Coordinates of N, CA and C in Angstrom, one line a residue:
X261 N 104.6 201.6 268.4 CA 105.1 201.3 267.0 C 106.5 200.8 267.0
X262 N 107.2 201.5 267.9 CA 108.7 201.0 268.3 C 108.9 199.4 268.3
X263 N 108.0 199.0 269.1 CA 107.8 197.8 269.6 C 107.6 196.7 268.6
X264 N 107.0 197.2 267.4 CA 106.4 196.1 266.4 C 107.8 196.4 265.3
X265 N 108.5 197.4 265.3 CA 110.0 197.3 264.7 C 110.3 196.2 264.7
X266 N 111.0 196.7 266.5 CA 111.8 195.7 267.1 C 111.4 194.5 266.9
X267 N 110.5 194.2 266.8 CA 109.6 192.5 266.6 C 110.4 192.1 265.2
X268 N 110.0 192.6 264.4 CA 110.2 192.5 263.2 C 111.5 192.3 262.6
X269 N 112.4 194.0 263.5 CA 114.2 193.3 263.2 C 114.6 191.9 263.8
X270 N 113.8 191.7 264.9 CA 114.2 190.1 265.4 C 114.4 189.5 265.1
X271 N 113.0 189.5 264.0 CA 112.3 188.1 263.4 C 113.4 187.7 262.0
X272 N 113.6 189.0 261.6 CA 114.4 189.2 260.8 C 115.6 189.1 260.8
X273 N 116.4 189.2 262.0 CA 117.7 188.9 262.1 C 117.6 187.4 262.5
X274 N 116.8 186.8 263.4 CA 116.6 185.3 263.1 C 116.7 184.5 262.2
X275 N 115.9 184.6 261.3 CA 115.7 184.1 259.8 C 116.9 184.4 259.0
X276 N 117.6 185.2 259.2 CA 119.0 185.6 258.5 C 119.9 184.2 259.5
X277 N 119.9 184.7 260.3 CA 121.1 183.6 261.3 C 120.7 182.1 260.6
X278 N 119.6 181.7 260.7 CA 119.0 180.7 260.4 C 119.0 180.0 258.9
X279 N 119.3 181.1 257.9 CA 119.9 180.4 256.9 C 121.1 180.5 256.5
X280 N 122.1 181.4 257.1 CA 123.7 181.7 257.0 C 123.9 180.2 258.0
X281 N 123.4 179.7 259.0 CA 123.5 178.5 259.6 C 123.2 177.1 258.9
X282 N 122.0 177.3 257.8 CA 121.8 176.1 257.5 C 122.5 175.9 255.8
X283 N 123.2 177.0 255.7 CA 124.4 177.3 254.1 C 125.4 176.4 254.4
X284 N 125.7 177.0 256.0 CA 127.3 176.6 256.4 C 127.2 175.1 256.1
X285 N 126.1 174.7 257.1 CA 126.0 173.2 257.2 C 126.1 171.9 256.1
X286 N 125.5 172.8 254.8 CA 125.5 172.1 253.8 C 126.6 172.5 253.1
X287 N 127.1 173.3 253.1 CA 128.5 173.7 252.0 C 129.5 172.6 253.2
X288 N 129.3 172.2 254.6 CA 130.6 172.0 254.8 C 130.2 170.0 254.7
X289 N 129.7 169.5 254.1 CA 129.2 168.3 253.7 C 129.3 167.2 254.7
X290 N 128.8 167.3 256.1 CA 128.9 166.6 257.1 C 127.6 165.7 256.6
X291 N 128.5 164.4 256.9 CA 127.0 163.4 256.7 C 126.9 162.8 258.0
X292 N 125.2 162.5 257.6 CA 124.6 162.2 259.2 C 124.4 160.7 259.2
X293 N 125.2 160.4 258.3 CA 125.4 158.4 259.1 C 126.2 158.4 260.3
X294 N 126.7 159.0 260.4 CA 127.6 158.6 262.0 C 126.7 159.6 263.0
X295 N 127.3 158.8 264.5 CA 127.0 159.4 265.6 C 127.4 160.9 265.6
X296 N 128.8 161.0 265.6 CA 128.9 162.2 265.3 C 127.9 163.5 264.6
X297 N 127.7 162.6 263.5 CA 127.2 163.5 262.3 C 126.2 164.1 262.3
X298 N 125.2 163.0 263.3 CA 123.7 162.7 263.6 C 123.8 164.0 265.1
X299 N 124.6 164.2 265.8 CA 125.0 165.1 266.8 C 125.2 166.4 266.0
X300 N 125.8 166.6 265.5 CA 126.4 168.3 265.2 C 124.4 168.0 263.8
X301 N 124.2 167.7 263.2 CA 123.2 168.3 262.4 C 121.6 168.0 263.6
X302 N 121.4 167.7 264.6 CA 120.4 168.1 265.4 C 121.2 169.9 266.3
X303 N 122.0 169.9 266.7 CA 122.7 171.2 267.1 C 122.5 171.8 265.9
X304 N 122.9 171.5 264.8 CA 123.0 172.7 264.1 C 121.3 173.4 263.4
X305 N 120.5 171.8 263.6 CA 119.1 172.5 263.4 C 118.3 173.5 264.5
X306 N 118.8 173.6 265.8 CA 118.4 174.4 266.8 C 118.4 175.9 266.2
X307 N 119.3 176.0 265.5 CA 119.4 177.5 264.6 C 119.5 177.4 263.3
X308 N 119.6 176.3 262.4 CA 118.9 176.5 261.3 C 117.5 175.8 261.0
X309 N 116.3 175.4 262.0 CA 115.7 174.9 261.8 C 114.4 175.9 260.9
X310 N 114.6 177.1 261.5 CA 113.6 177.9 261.1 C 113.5 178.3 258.9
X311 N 114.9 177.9 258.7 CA 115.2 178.1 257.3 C 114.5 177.2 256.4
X312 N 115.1 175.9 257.3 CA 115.3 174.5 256.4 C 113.5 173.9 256.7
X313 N 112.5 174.4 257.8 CA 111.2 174.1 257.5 C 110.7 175.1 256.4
X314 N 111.0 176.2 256.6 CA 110.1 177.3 255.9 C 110.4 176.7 254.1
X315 N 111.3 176.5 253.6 CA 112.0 176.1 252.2 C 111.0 174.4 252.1
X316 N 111.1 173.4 253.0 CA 110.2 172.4 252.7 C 109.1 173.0 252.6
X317 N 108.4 174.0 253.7 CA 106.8 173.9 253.4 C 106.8 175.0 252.0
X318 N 107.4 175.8 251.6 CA 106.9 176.4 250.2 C 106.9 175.5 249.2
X319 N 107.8 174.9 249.1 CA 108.0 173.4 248.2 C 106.6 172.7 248.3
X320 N 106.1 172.1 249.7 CA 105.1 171.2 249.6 C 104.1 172.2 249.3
X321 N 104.1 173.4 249.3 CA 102.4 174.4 249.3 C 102.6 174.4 247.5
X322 N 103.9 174.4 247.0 CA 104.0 174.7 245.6 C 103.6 173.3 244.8
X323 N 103.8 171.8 245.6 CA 104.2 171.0 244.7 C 102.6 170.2 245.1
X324 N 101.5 171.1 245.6 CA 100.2 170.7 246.6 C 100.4 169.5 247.2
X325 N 100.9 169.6 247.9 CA 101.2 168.3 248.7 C 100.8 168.9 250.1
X326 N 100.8 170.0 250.7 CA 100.0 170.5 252.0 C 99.0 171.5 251.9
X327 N 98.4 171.5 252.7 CA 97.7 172.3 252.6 C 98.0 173.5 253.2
X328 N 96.8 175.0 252.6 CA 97.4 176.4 252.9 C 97.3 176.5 254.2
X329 N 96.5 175.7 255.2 CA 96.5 175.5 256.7 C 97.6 175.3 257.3
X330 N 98.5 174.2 256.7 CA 99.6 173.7 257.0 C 100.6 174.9 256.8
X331 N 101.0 175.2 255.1 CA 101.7 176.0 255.5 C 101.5 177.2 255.9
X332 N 100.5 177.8 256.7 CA 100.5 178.7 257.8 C 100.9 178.9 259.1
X333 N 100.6 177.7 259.0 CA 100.9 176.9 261.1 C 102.0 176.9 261.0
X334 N 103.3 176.6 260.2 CA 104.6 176.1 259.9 C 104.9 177.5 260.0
X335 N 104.5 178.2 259.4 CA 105.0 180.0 259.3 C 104.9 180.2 260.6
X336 N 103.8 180.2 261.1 CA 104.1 180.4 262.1 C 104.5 180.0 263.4
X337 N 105.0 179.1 263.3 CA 106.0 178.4 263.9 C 107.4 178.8 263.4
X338 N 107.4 179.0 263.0 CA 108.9 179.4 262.1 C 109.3 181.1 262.5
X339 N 108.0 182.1 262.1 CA 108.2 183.1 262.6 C 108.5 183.4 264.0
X340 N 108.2 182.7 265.0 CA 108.3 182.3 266.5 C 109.4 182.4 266.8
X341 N 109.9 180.7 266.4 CA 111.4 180.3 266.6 C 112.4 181.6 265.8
X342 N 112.3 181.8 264.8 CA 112.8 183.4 264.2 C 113.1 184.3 265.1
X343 N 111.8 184.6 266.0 CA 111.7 185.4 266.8 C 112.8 185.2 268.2
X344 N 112.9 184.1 268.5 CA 113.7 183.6 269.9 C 115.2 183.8 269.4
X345 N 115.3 183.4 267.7 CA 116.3 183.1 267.8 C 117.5 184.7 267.6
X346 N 116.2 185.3 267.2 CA 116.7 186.9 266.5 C 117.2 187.8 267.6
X347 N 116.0 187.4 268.8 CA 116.6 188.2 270.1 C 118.1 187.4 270.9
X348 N 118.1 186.6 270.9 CA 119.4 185.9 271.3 C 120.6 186.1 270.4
X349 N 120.2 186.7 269.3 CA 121.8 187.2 268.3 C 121.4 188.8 268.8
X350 N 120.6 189.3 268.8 CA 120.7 190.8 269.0 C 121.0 190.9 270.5
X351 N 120.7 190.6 271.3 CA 121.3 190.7 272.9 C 123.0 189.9 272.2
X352 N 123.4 189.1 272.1 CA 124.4 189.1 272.2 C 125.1 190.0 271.3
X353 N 124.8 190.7 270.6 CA 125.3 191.4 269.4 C 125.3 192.9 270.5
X354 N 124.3 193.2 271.2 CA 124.7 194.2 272.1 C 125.2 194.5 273.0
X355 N 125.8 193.2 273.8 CA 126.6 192.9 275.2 C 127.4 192.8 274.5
X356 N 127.8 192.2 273.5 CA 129.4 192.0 273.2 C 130.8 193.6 273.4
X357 N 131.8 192.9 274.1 CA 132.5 194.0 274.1 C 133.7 193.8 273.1
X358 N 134.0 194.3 271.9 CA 134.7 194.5 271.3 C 136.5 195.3 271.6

């Protein structure tokens, strides 16, 4: 039971990282006409990607434009990536020496 916690604070500290990353990105109004721009918003989707799908697929399940198949598969892919990305803030968050 321990074990399906920990799954879950992952998943959940993922998904948190993931849209405090895709906030930043948009409050700091980088546009992706330049090389540059087109550079830092593929990086910055590596960790906010799991936000900025999940928010399209509710939108398309709400506006019927996909289907509940679709957005399942997308969850779940999302919960995944969540998952990689939640353990890679929580190991760093526990090696860090302050």
């Amino acid at each position: 039971m321990h074990g399906i916690w920990l799954a879950l604070f992952a998943i959940t500290t993922g998904f948190t990282a993931s849209g405090i990353a895709a906030n930043l990105y948009r409050l700091s109004g980088v546009s992706g006409e330049t090389v540059n721009g087109r550079t830092l918003r593929m990086a910055v989707m590596v960790v906010a990607g799991p936000s900025v799908f999940f928010e399209r697929a509710v939108k398309g399940l709400m506006a019927k434009e996909w289907s509940p198949f679709v957005f399942w598969l997308v969850t779940g892919v999302m919960i995944y990536w969540s998952l990689a990305i939640g353990l890679f803030v929580l190991d760093v968050a526990v090696h860090a020496s302050f």
